[in-house]
Coordinates of C-alpha atoms in Angstrom, one line a residue:
X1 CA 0.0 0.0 0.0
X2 CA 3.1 2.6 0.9
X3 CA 4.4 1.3 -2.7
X4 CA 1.2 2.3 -4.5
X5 CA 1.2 5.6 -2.2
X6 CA 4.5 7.0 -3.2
X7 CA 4.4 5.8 -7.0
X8 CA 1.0 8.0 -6.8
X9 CA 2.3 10.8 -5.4
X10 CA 5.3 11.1 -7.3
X11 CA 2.4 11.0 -10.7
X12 CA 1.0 13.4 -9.3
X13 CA 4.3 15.6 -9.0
X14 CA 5.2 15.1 -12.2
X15 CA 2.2 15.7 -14.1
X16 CA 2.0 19.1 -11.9
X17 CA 5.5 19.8 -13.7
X18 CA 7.8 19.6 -10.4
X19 CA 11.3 18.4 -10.0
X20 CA 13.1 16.8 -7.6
X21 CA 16.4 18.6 -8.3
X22 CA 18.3 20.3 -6.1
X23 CA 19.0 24.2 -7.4
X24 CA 20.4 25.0 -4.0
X25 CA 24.3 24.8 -5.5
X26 CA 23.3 26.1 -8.7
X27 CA 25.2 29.3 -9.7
X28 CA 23.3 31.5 -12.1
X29 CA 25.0 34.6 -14.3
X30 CA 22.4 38.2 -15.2
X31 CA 24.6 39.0 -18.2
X32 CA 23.6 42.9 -18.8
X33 CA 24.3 44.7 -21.9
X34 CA 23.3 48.2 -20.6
X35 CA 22.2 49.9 -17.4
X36 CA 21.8 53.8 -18.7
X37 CA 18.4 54.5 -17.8
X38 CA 15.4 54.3 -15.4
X39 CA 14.0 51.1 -17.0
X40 CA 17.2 49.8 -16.5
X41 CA 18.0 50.8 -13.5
X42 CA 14.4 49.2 -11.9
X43 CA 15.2 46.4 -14.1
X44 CA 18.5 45.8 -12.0
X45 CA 16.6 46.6 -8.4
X46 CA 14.0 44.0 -8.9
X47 CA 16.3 41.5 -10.2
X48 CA 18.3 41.9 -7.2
X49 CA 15.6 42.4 -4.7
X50 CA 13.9 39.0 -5.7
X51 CA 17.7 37.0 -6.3
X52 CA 18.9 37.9 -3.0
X53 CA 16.2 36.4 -1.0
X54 CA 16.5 33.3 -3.8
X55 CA 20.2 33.2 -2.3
X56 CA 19.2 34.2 1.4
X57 CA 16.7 31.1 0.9
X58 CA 19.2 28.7 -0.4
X59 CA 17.1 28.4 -3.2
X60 CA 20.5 28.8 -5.7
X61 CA 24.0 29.1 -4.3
X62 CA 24.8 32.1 -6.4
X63 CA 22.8 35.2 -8.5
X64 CA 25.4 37.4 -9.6
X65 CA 25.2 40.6 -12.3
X66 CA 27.6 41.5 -14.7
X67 CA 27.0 44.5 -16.6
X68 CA 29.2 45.4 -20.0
X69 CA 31.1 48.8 -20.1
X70 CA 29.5 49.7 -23.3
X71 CA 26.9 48.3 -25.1
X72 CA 28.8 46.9 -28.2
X73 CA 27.8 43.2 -28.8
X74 CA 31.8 41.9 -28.9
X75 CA 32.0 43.2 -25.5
X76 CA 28.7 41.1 -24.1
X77 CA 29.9 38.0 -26.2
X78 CA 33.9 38.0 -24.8
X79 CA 31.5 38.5 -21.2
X80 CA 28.9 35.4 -21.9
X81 CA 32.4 33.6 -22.7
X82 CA 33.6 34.7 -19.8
X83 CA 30.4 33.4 -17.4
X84 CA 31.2 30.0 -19.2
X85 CA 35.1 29.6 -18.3
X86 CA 33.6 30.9 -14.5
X87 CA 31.2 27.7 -14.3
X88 CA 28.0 29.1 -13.8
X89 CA 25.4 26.7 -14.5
X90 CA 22.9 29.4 -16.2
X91 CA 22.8 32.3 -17.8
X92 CA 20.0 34.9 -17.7
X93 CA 21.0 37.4 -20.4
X94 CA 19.4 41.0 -21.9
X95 CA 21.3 41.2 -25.1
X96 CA 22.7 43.5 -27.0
X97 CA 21.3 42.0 -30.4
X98 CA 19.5 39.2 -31.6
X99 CA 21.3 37.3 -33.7
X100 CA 25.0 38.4 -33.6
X101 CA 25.6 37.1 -29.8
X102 CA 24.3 33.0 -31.2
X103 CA 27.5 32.2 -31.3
X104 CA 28.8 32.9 -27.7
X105 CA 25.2 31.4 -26.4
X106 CA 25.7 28.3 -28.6
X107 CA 29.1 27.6 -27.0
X108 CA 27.0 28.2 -23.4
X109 CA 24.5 25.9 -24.7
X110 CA 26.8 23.2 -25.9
X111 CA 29.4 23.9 -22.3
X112 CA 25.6 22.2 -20.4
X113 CA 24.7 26.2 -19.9
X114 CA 20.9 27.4 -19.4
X115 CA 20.2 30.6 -21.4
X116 CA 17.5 32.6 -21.2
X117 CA 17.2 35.6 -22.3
X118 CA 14.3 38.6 -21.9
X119 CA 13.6 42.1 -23.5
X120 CA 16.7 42.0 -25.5
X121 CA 16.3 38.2 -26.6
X122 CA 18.4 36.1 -28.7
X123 CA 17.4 33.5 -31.8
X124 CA 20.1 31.3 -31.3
X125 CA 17.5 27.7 -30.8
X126 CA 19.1 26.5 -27.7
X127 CA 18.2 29.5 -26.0
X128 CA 15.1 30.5 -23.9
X129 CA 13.1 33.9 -24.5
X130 CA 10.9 35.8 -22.3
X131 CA 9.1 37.5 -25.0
X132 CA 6.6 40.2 -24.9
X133 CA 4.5 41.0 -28.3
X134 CA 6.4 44.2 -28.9
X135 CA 5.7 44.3 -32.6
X136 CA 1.5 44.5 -31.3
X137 CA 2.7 47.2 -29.1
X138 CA 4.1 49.4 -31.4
X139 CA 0.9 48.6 -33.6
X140 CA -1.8 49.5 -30.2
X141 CA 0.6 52.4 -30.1
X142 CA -1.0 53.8 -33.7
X143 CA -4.1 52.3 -33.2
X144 CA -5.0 54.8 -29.5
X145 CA -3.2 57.8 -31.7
X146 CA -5.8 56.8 -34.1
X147 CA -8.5 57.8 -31.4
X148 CA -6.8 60.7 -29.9
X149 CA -6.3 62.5 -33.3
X150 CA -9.1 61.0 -35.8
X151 CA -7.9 63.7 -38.3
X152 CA -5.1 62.1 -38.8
X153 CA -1.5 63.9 -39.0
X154 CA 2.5 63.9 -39.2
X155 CA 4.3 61.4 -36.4
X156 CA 8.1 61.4 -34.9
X157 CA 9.1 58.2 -34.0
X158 CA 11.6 57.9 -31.3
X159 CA 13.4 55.0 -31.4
X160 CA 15.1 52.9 -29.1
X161 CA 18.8 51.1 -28.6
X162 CA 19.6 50.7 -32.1
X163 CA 20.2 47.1 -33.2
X164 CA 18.0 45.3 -30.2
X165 CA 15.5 43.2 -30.8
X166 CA 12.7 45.7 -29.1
X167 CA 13.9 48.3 -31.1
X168 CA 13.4 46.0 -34.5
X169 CA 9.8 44.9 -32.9
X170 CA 8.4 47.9 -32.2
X171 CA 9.5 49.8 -34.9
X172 CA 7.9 46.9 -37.3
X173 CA 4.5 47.4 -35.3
X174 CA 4.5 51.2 -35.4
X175 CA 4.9 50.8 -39.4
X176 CA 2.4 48.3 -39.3
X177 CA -0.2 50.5 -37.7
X178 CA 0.4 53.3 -39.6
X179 CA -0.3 51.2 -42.6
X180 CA -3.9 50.6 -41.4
X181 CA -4.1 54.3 -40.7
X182 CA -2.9 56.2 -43.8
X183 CA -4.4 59.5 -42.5
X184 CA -1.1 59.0 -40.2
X185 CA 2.7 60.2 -41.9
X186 CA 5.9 59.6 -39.8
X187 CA 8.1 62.4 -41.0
X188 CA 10.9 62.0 -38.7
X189 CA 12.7 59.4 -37.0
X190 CA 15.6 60.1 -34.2
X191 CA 16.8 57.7 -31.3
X192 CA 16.2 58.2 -27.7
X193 CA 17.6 55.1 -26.0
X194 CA 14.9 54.5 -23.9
X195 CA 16.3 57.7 -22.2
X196 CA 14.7 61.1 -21.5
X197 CA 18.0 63.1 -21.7
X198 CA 19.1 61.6 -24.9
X199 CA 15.8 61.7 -26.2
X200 CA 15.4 65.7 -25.3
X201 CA 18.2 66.6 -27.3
X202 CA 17.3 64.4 -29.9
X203 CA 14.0 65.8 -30.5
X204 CA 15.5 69.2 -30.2
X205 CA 17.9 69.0 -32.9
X206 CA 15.1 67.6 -35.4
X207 CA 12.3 69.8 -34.4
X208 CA 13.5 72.8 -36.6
X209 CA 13.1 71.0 -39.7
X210 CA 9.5 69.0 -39.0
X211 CA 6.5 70.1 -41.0
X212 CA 3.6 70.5 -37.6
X213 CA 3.7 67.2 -35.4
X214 CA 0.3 66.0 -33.9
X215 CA 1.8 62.7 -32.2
X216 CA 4.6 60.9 -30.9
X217 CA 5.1 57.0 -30.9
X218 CA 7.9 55.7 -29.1
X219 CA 9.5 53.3 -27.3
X220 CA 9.6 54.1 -23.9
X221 CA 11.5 56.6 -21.4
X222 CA 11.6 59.2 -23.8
X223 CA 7.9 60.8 -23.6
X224 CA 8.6 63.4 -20.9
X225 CA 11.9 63.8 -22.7
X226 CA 9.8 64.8 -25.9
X227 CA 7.6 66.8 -24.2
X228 CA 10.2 69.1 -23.0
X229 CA 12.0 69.9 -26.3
X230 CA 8.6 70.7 -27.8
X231 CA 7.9 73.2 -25.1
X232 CA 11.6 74.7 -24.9
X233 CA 11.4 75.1 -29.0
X234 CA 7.7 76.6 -28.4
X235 CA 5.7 74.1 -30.4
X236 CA 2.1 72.9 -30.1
X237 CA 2.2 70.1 -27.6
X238 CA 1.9 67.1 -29.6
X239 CA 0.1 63.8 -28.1
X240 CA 2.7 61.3 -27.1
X241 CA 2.7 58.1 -26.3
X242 CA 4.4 57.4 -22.7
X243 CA 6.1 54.3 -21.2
X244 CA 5.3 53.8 -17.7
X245 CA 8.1 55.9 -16.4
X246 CA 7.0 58.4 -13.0
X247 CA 8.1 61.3 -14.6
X248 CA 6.0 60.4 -18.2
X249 CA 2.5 60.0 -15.9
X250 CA 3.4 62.3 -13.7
X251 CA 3.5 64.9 -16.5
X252 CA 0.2 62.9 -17.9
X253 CA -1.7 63.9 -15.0
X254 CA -0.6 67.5 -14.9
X255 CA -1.4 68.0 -18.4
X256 CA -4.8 66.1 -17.6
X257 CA -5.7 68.1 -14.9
X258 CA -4.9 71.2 -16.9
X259 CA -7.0 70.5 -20.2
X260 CA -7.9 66.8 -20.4
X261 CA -4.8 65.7 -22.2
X262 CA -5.6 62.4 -23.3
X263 CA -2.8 59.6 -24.0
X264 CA -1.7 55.7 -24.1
X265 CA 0.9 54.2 -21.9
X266 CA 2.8 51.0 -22.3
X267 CA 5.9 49.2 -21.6
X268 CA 7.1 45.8 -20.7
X269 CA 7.8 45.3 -16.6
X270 CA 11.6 46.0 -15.5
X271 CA 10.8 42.9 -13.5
X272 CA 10.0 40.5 -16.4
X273 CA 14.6 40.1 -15.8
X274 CA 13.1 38.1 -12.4
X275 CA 10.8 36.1 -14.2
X276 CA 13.9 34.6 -16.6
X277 CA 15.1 34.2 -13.3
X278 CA 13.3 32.0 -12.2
X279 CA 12.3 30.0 -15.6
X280 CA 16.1 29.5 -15.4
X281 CA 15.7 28.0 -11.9
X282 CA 12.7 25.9 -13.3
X283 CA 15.1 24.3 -16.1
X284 CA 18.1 23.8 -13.8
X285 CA 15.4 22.5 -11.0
X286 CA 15.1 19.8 -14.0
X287 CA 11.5 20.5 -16.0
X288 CA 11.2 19.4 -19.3
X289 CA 7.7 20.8 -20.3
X290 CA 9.0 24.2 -20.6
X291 CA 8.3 25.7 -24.1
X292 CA 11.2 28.1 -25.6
X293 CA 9.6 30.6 -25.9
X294 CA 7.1 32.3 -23.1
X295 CA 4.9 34.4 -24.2
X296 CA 4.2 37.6 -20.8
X297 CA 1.9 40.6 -21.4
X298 CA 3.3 43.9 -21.5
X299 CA 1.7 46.4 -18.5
X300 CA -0.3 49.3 -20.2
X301 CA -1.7 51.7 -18.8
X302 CA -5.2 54.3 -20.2
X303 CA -6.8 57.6 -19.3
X304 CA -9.0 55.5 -16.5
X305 CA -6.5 54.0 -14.6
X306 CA -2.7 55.5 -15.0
X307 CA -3.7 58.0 -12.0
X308 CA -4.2 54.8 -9.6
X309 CA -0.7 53.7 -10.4
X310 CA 1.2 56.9 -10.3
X311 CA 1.4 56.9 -6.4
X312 CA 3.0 53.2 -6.6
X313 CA 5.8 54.2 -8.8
X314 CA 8.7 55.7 -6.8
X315 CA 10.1 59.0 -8.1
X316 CA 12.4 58.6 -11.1
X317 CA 10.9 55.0 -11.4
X318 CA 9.0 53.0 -13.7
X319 CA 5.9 51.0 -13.3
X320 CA 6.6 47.4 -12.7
X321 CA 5.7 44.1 -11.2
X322 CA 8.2 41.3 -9.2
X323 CA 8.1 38.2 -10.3
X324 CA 7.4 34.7 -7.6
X325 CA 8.3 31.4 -8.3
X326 CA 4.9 30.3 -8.6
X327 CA 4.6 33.3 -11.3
X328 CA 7.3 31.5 -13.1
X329 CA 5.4 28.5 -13.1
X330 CA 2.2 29.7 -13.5
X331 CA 3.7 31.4 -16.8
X332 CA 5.2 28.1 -18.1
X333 CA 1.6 26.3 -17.6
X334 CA 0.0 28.9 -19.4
X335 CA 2.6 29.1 -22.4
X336 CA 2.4 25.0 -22.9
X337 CA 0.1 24.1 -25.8

């Protein structure tokens, strides 16, 4: 009877999709190819907030970060490399491009490595993504313009970290949108790397030679960037699409409570690094249902509800959500067909 007891437990373990190995020596690498603005920055304060109590727990042996000095892919692959020679038994990575780092995460791969990478993913097959649909975001992005200015009009796009794969994605859906909304031109194009500053001057050193803007689509962290150069060079106050940052709603709300300014918000969570945290724990803990890919939601945010939210973000911030372990495996579940 004990026999039959045990052998139906350990059915019923498996089928829920739980191992029996011990992650508690495990050693697991956050290879970071840039760290230069708020998203960034939260994306790095999660990641450690939720790894060190991982540690603390003796849930892995080791979480450490290593973040390039520039965000050139040679320097990220010579670091990947690196990770391997050091013995870490996964990698959670935020590349620098899609395809060209394949190589160094192949050699992972084939050295018994985990890799999964998030935001900035990789192709390379061996890999696992944490993807968000940024190609339908850049899409909903022209499809709320499309309510907030029915007329139609000239768009800037501001563009992210050239050669990522968000930058491609969004870019592709914002194009895409804009083809199912021909009253909609884009007659400019700069790149803000996800940053306010850089996406300030940027916008001021194109501004002179725009025909009338109504709208701004973006990628993130560089709304209230945008929104400064127009007001410094004196122009009509376009409608811009924000990202979730603190200082983005913040201005949101002040321009809402002024004249009912109406936007769209959207941006995928700086936590989402924790959740390929732990999917990397889940493969090393020795599951074998989980898919390659993992499809998460990005967090939007609309007229109705950004307000609610603002208080929760702390100054400087962005709008994000920290990942569990039973997120992680309530993730996989939902991404197995």
């Amino acid at each position: 009877m004990k026999k039959l007891l045990v052998l139906s437990t350990l059915a019923a373990v498996l089928a829920a999709g739980t191992a029996f190995a011990d992650t508690s020596g495990k050693k697991i690498a956050f290879s970071n190819n840039y760290a230069g603005n708020s998203w960034r920055q939260a994306m790095l304060d999660s990641y450690g907030i939720v790894t060190k109590k991982a540690v603390d727990d003796k849930v892995v042996g080791a979480a450490d970060v290593f973040t390039t000095a520039d965000k050139e892919v040679p320097t990220q692959a010579a670091q990947v490399q690196n990770l391997i020679l050091q013995g870490y038994d996964a990698i959670v990575i935020n590349a620098a491009s899609p395809d060209a780092l394949n190589g160094a995460i192949k050699q992972a791969c084939d050295a018994g490595i985990t890799v999964v990478s998030f935001d900035g993913t990789v192709t390379e097959p061996c890999a696992y993504r944490v993807v968000v649909d940024f190609k339908d975001m850049g899409k909903q992005e022209v499809e709320h313009m499309a309510k907030f200015q029915p007329k139609g009009g000239n768009l800037l796009e501001i563009r992210g970290l050239a050669g990522t794969s968000i930058d491609d994605a969004i870019h592709a859906g914002i194009l895409e949108g804009v083809a199912a909304h021909p009253e909609f031109k884009i007659v400019g194009s700069v790149t803000g790397d996800w940053d306010q500053t850089t996406a300030q001057k940027a916008v001021a050193t194109i501004l002179p030679s725009l025909p009338d803007v109504v709208g701004i689509v973006d990628q993130g962290g560089d709304g209230y960037g945008a929104a400064q150069a127009f007001a410094a060079a004196g122009k009509p106050r376009p409608t811009i699409i924000m990202g979730n940052r603190q200082d983005e709603l913040k201005w949101w709300k002040e321009q809402k409570d002024k004249d009912g300014y109406q936007t769209w918000s959207a941006s995928i969570a700086p936590g989402v690094s924790t959740l390929a945290f732990w999917v990397a724990q889940q493969v090393l803990d020795g599951r074998k249902d989980i898919p390659h890919d993992l499809l998460v939601p990005y967090l939007a945010f609309t007229q109705d509800d950004f307000e609610a939210a603002l208080p929760k973000i702390k100054e400087g911030g962005v709008a994000t959500h920290e990942y569990t372990q039973e997120d992680a495996i309530a993730a996989i579940k939902a991404n197995i067909k």
